[in-house]
mmCIF file of C-alpha atoms in Angstrom:
data_model
loop_
_atom_site.group_PDB
_atom_site.id
_atom_site.type_symbol
_atom_site.label_atom_id
_atom_site.label_comp_id
_atom_site.label_asym_id
_atom_site.label_seq_id
_atom_site.Cartn_x
_atom_site.Cartn_y
_atom_site.Cartn_z
ATOM 1 C CA MET Y 1 120.981 77.344 79.200
ATOM 2 C CA ASP Y 2 119.381 76.904 82.601
ATOM 3 C CA GLU Y 3 121.597 77.096 85.644
ATOM 4 C CA GLY Y 4 122.102 73.778 87.377
ATOM 5 C CA PRO Y 5 121.238 73.308 91.059
ATOM 6 C CA ASP Y 6 124.917 73.211 92.036
ATOM 7 C CA LYS Y 7 125.607 76.611 90.476
ATOM 8 C CA ARG Y 8 122.522 78.134 92.096
ATOM 9 C CA ARG Y 9 123.571 76.668 95.428
ATOM 10 C CA LEU Y 10 127.086 78.115 95.108
ATOM 11 C CA SER Y 11 125.606 81.499 94.206
ATOM 12 C CA ASP Y 12 123.414 81.355 97.316
ATOM 13 C CA ILE Y 13 126.457 80.429 99.413
ATOM 14 C CA ALA Y 14 128.437 83.321 97.926
ATOM 15 C CA TYR Y 15 125.540 85.705 98.603
ATOM 16 C CA ALA Y 16 125.303 84.613 102.247
ATOM 17 C CA ARG Y 17 129.058 84.724 102.801
ATOM 18 C CA ILE Y 18 129.388 88.221 101.368
ATOM 19 C CA LEU Y 19 126.694 89.507 103.699
ATOM 20 C CA GLU Y 20 128.086 87.720 106.740
ATOM 21 C CA SER Y 21 131.536 89.134 106.012
ATOM 22 C CA LEU Y 22 129.956 92.581 106.199
ATOM 23 C CA PHE Y 23 127.994 91.828 109.335
ATOM 24 C CA ASP Y 24 131.007 90.379 111.176
ATOM 25 C CA LYS Y 25 133.185 93.238 109.859
ATOM 26 C CA ARG Y 26 135.735 91.152 107.993
ATOM 27 C CA LEU Y 27 134.750 93.472 105.156
ATOM 28 C CA PRO Y 28 134.410 97.031 106.447
ATOM 29 C CA ALA Y 29 131.317 98.948 105.365
ATOM 30 C CA GLY Y 30 132.263 101.154 102.442
ATOM 31 C CA ALA Y 31 135.159 98.854 101.446
ATOM 32 C CA PHE Y 32 136.420 98.891 97.851
ATOM 33 C CA VAL Y 33 137.761 95.472 96.846
ATOM 34 C CA SER Y 34 138.453 93.414 93.757
ATOM 35 C CA GLN Y 35 136.497 90.334 92.783
ATOM 36 C CA ASN Y 36 139.645 88.257 93.295
ATOM 37 C CA ASP Y 37 139.967 89.634 96.838
ATOM 38 C CA LEU Y 38 136.455 88.369 97.597
ATOM 39 C CA VAL Y 39 137.158 84.973 96.054
ATOM 40 C CA ARG Y 40 140.210 84.575 98.280
ATOM 41 C CA LEU Y 41 138.479 85.891 101.391
ATOM 42 C CA LEU Y 42 135.302 83.854 101.084
ATOM 43 C CA GLY Y 43 136.501 80.720 99.313
ATOM 44 C CA VAL Y 44 133.860 80.764 96.582
ATOM 45 C CA PRO Y 45 134.608 80.310 92.838
ATOM 46 C CA VAL Y 46 134.515 83.299 90.503
ATOM 47 C CA ALA Y 47 131.330 82.451 88.574
ATOM 48 C CA PRO Y 48 128.945 82.091 91.549
ATOM 49 C CA MET Y 49 130.656 85.059 93.215
ATOM 50 C CA ARG Y 50 129.879 87.164 90.151
ATOM 51 C CA ASP Y 51 126.230 86.020 90.188
ATOM 52 C CA ALA Y 52 125.897 86.864 93.887
ATOM 53 C CA LEU Y 53 127.398 90.316 93.364
ATOM 54 C CA LYS Y 54 124.876 91.056 90.601
ATOM 55 C CA VAL Y 55 122.037 90.249 92.999
ATOM 56 C CA LEU Y 56 123.569 92.385 95.736
ATOM 57 C CA GLU Y 57 123.963 95.250 93.272
ATOM 58 C CA THR Y 58 120.245 95.144 92.451
ATOM 59 C CA GLU Y 59 119.590 95.238 96.216
ATOM 60 C CA GLY Y 60 121.819 98.287 96.651
ATOM 61 C CA VAL Y 61 124.399 96.594 98.867
ATOM 62 C CA VAL Y 62 127.276 96.912 96.378
ATOM 63 C CA THR Y 63 128.208 98.974 93.344
ATOM 64 C CA ILE Y 64 130.160 97.121 90.662
ATOM 65 C CA HIS Y 65 132.695 99.290 88.859
ATOM 66 C CA PRO Y 66 133.794 97.514 85.638
ATOM 67 C CA ARG Y 67 137.545 96.844 85.495
ATOM 68 C CA SER Y 68 137.928 98.650 88.796
ATOM 69 C CA GLY Y 69 136.350 96.799 91.702
ATOM 70 C CA ILE Y 70 133.373 96.379 93.991
ATOM 71 C CA GLN Y 71 132.313 99.053 96.439
ATOM 72 C CA PHE Y 72 130.185 98.141 99.437
ATOM 73 C CA VAL Y 73 127.554 100.511 100.748
ATOM 74 C CA LYS Y 74 128.557 102.582 103.738
ATOM 75 C CA PRO Y 75 125.658 103.135 106.124
ATOM 76 C CA GLY Y 76 125.004 106.753 106.926
ATOM 77 C CA MET Y 77 122.220 108.977 108.142
ATOM 78 C CA GLU Y 78 120.323 108.872 104.860
ATOM 79 C CA LEU Y 79 120.373 105.066 104.576
ATOM 80 C CA THR Y 80 119.359 104.754 108.225
ATOM 81 C CA ARG Y 81 116.422 107.111 107.767
ATOM 82 C CA SER Y 82 115.338 105.457 104.517
ATOM 83 C CA THR Y 83 115.517 101.979 106.058
ATOM 84 C CA TYR Y 84 113.276 102.901 108.972
ATOM 85 C CA GLN Y 85 110.887 104.784 106.722
ATOM 86 C CA PHE Y 86 110.508 101.650 104.624
ATOM 87 C CA ARG Y 87 110.029 99.465 107.695
ATOM 88 C CA GLY Y 88 107.372 101.838 108.951
ATOM 89 C CA ILE Y 89 105.425 101.706 105.688
ATOM 90 C CA ILE Y 90 105.246 97.907 105.823
ATOM 91 C CA GLU Y 91 104.862 97.360 109.544
ATOM 92 C CA ARG Y 92 102.246 100.010 110.276
ATOM 93 C CA THR Y 93 99.835 98.141 108.026
ATOM 94 C CA ALA Y 94 100.999 94.778 109.321
ATOM 95 C CA VAL Y 95 100.711 95.567 113.034
ATOM 96 C CA ALA Y 96 97.093 96.658 112.615
ATOM 97 C CA VAL Y 97 96.361 93.241 111.108
ATOM 98 C CA TYR Y 98 98.428 91.506 113.787
ATOM 99 C CA ALA Y 99 96.494 93.305 116.520
ATOM 100 C CA GLU Y 100 93.256 91.916 115.123
ATOM 101 C CA THR Y 101 94.383 88.435 114.073
ATOM 102 C CA GLY Y 102 97.590 87.582 115.955
ATOM 103 C CA ASP Y 103 97.653 84.210 117.683
ATOM 104 C CA GLU Y 104 96.968 84.557 121.412
ATOM 105 C CA ALA Y 105 99.471 81.871 122.389
ATOM 106 C CA GLU Y 106 102.194 83.508 120.301
ATOM 107 C CA LEU Y 107 101.500 86.907 121.867
ATOM 108 C CA ALA Y 108 101.522 85.381 125.340
ATOM 109 C CA GLU Y 109 104.880 83.715 124.669
ATOM 110 C CA LEU Y 110 106.374 86.933 123.302
ATOM 111 C CA LYS Y 111 105.153 88.754 126.380
ATOM 112 C CA ARG Y 112 106.569 86.105 128.716
ATOM 113 C CA ARG Y 113 109.991 86.196 127.076
ATOM 114 C CA HIS Y 114 110.106 89.985 127.073
ATOM 115 C CA LEU Y 115 109.244 90.177 130.766
ATOM 116 C CA ALA Y 116 111.796 87.481 131.589
ATOM 117 C CA LEU Y 117 114.514 89.323 129.679
ATOM 118 C CA ILE Y 118 113.660 92.641 131.316
ATOM 119 C CA ALA Y 119 114.012 90.989 134.724
ATOM 120 C CA LEU Y 120 117.280 89.329 133.699
ATOM 121 C CA ILE Y 121 118.852 92.600 132.522
ATOM 122 C CA GLU Y 122 117.635 94.482 135.585
ATOM 123 C CA ASN Y 123 119.290 91.857 137.801
ATOM 124 C CA GLU Y 124 122.434 90.944 135.847
ATOM 125 C CA GLY Y 125 122.981 93.676 133.273
ATOM 126 C CA LEU Y 126 123.416 93.098 129.550
ATOM 127 C CA SER Y 127 125.208 89.747 129.550
ATOM 128 C CA PRO Y 128 126.030 87.891 126.302
ATOM 129 C CA ARG Y 129 123.056 85.606 126.999
ATOM 130 C CA ALA Y 130 120.753 88.611 127.405
ATOM 131 C CA ARG Y 131 122.101 90.221 124.242
ATOM 132 C CA GLU Y 132 121.447 87.031 122.259
ATOM 133 C CA GLU Y 133 117.886 86.779 123.557
ATOM 134 C CA TYR Y 134 117.289 90.448 122.771
ATOM 135 C CA GLU Y 135 118.309 89.918 119.133
ATOM 136 C CA ALA Y 136 116.033 86.865 118.946
ATOM 137 C CA LEU Y 137 113.076 88.815 120.339
ATOM 138 C CA GLU Y 138 113.744 91.787 118.073
ATOM 139 C CA ASN Y 139 113.590 89.532 115.029
ATOM 140 C CA GLY Y 140 110.780 87.378 116.394
ATOM 141 C CA LEU Y 141 108.356 90.202 117.128
ATOM 142 C CA HIS Y 142 108.842 92.110 113.893
ATOM 143 C CA ASN Y 143 108.825 88.971 111.736
ATOM 144 C CA SER Y 144 105.570 87.863 113.365
ATOM 145 C CA ILE Y 145 104.043 91.259 112.659
ATOM 146 C CA VAL Y 146 104.995 91.142 108.973
ATOM 147 C CA ALA Y 147 103.958 87.483 108.632
ATOM 148 C CA SER Y 148 100.421 88.440 109.690
ATOM 149 C CA LEU Y 149 99.899 89.984 106.235
ATOM 150 C CA ASN Y 150 100.297 86.500 104.734
ATOM 151 C CA ASN Y 151 101.896 88.054 101.653
ATOM 152 C CA PRO Y 152 104.943 86.197 100.254
ATOM 153 C CA LEU Y 153 106.033 89.193 98.165
ATOM 154 C CA ILE Y 154 106.108 91.483 101.194
ATOM 155 C CA GLU Y 155 107.867 88.859 103.323
ATOM 156 C CA LYS Y 156 110.546 88.390 100.646
ATOM 157 C CA THR Y 157 111.069 92.147 100.322
ATOM 158 C CA TYR Y 158 111.163 92.556 104.097
ATOM 159 C CA LYS Y 159 113.827 89.854 104.449
ATOM 160 C CA ARG Y 160 116.024 91.660 101.920
ATOM 161 C CA MET Y 161 115.398 94.971 103.635
ATOM 162 C CA HIS Y 162 116.546 93.363 106.882
ATOM 163 C CA ASN Y 163 120.058 93.304 105.406
ATOM 164 C CA TYR Y 164 119.962 97.097 105.522
ATOM 165 C CA VAL Y 165 118.738 96.997 109.108
ATOM 166 C CA ARG Y 166 121.735 94.867 110.083
ATOM 167 C CA LEU Y 167 124.077 97.183 108.194
ATOM 168 C CA VAL Y 168 122.847 100.392 109.805
ATOM 169 C CA ARG Y 169 123.062 98.715 113.221
ATOM 170 C CA LEU Y 170 126.685 97.601 112.825
ATOM 171 C CA ASP Y 171 128.093 100.361 114.999
ATOM 172 C CA ARG Y 172 125.127 100.898 117.277
ATOM 173 C CA LYS Y 173 125.754 101.211 120.984
ATOM 174 C CA LEU Y 174 123.947 98.618 123.098
ATOM 175 C CA THR Y 175 123.800 99.058 126.851
ATOM 176 C CA GLY Y 176 121.443 97.686 129.465
ATOM 177 C CA PRO Y 177 119.348 100.893 129.702
ATOM 178 C CA ILE Y 178 119.053 101.170 125.907
ATOM 179 C CA VAL Y 179 117.957 97.547 125.525
ATOM 180 C CA LEU Y 180 115.476 97.905 128.384
ATOM 181 C CA ARG Y 181 113.971 100.949 126.703
ATOM 182 C CA SER Y 182 113.573 99.005 123.459
ATOM 183 C CA LEU Y 183 112.048 96.001 125.235
ATOM 184 C CA ARG Y 184 109.499 98.201 126.987
ATOM 185 C CA GLU Y 185 108.584 99.733 123.631
ATOM 186 C CA HIS Y 186 108.053 96.169 122.387
ATOM 187 C CA MET Y 187 105.823 95.520 125.397
ATOM 188 C CA ASP Y 188 103.640 98.494 124.462
ATOM 189 C CA ILE Y 189 103.135 96.923 121.025
ATOM 190 C CA ILE Y 190 102.462 93.463 122.444
ATOM 191 C CA GLN Y 191 99.970 94.728 125.023
ATOM 192 C CA ALA Y 192 98.098 96.729 122.377
ATOM 193 C CA CYS Y 193 97.879 93.610 120.218
ATOM 194 C CA GLU Y 194 96.697 91.529 123.188
ATOM 195 C CA ALA Y 195 93.953 94.106 123.724
ATOM 196 C CA ARG Y 196 93.062 93.834 120.020
ATOM 197 C CA ASP Y 197 93.506 97.592 119.730
ATOM 198 C CA ALA Y 198 94.829 98.174 116.214
ATOM 199 C CA GLU Y 199 95.030 101.962 116.519
ATOM 200 C CA ARG Y 200 97.028 101.740 119.722
ATOM 201 C CA ALA Y 201 99.303 99.078 118.218
ATOM 202 C CA VAL Y 202 100.098 101.296 115.223
ATOM 203 C CA ALA Y 203 100.872 104.222 117.541
ATOM 204 C CA ALA Y 204 103.125 102.035 119.724
ATOM 205 C CA LEU Y 205 104.983 100.704 116.690
ATOM 206 C CA GLN Y 206 105.516 104.186 115.306
ATOM 207 C CA ALA Y 207 106.788 105.410 118.685
ATOM 208 C CA HIS Y 208 109.207 102.440 118.783
ATOM 209 C CA PHE Y 209 110.578 103.158 115.313
ATOM 210 C CA THR Y 210 110.942 106.869 116.065
ATOM 211 C CA ALA Y 211 112.863 106.102 119.252
ATOM 212 C CA ALA Y 212 114.998 103.420 117.531
ATOM 213 C CA LEU Y 213 115.891 105.822 114.726
ATOM 214 C CA GLN Y 214 116.849 108.491 117.241
ATOM 215 C CA ARG Y 215 119.076 106.001 119.084
ATOM 216 C CA LEU Y 216 120.807 104.982 115.848
ATOM 217 C CA MET Y 217 121.398 108.625 114.970
ATOM 218 C CA GLY Y 218 122.904 109.253 118.404
ATOM 219 C CA MET Y 219 120.017 111.351 119.711
ATOM 220 C CA TYR Y 220 118.855 108.881 122.408
#
């Protein structure tokens, strides 16, 4: 029997709520909980919760232990390294395409917002408003790069992989100098794309990912 739209919708809601509970730390990374615990915590019925957990298990976010409970992945050095390796494989190809085909107006707007945020942080420090804009620019730049491939399969995979990115960043340290360093790495990518220099854009992206991985691993 086909699933009805209501059941699919509840499964999607359960999926989103489970992830958000991880990202806002109501569920600690590495937690071992029962299905009933999740039902009570998230307010979703058992059946759609079970469907959502099956999807998350295929994505590597949880391990379901029959008659025992659900274990959530605990980010560590290996997951962090694997996540950035995977990002690099996709985005190195994508940024070369973006450098050659990226919309000029979009690049100009990304550049404007990056420069404005750099100035804001230099003048006021890392305020909540600056932190929010930084997260928006982080997602905006990398999503634009991947979207340049115009490949729905890659975009879908990248969106799922982004769950891992959020997980490995849960305990990252964000300070004004660290964010400024990341924004300037973004500017190197943007300027290479504005110059339509694919080779330089790939090198700038790789340098950004190497530096980001080092920051996440505490090497700075």
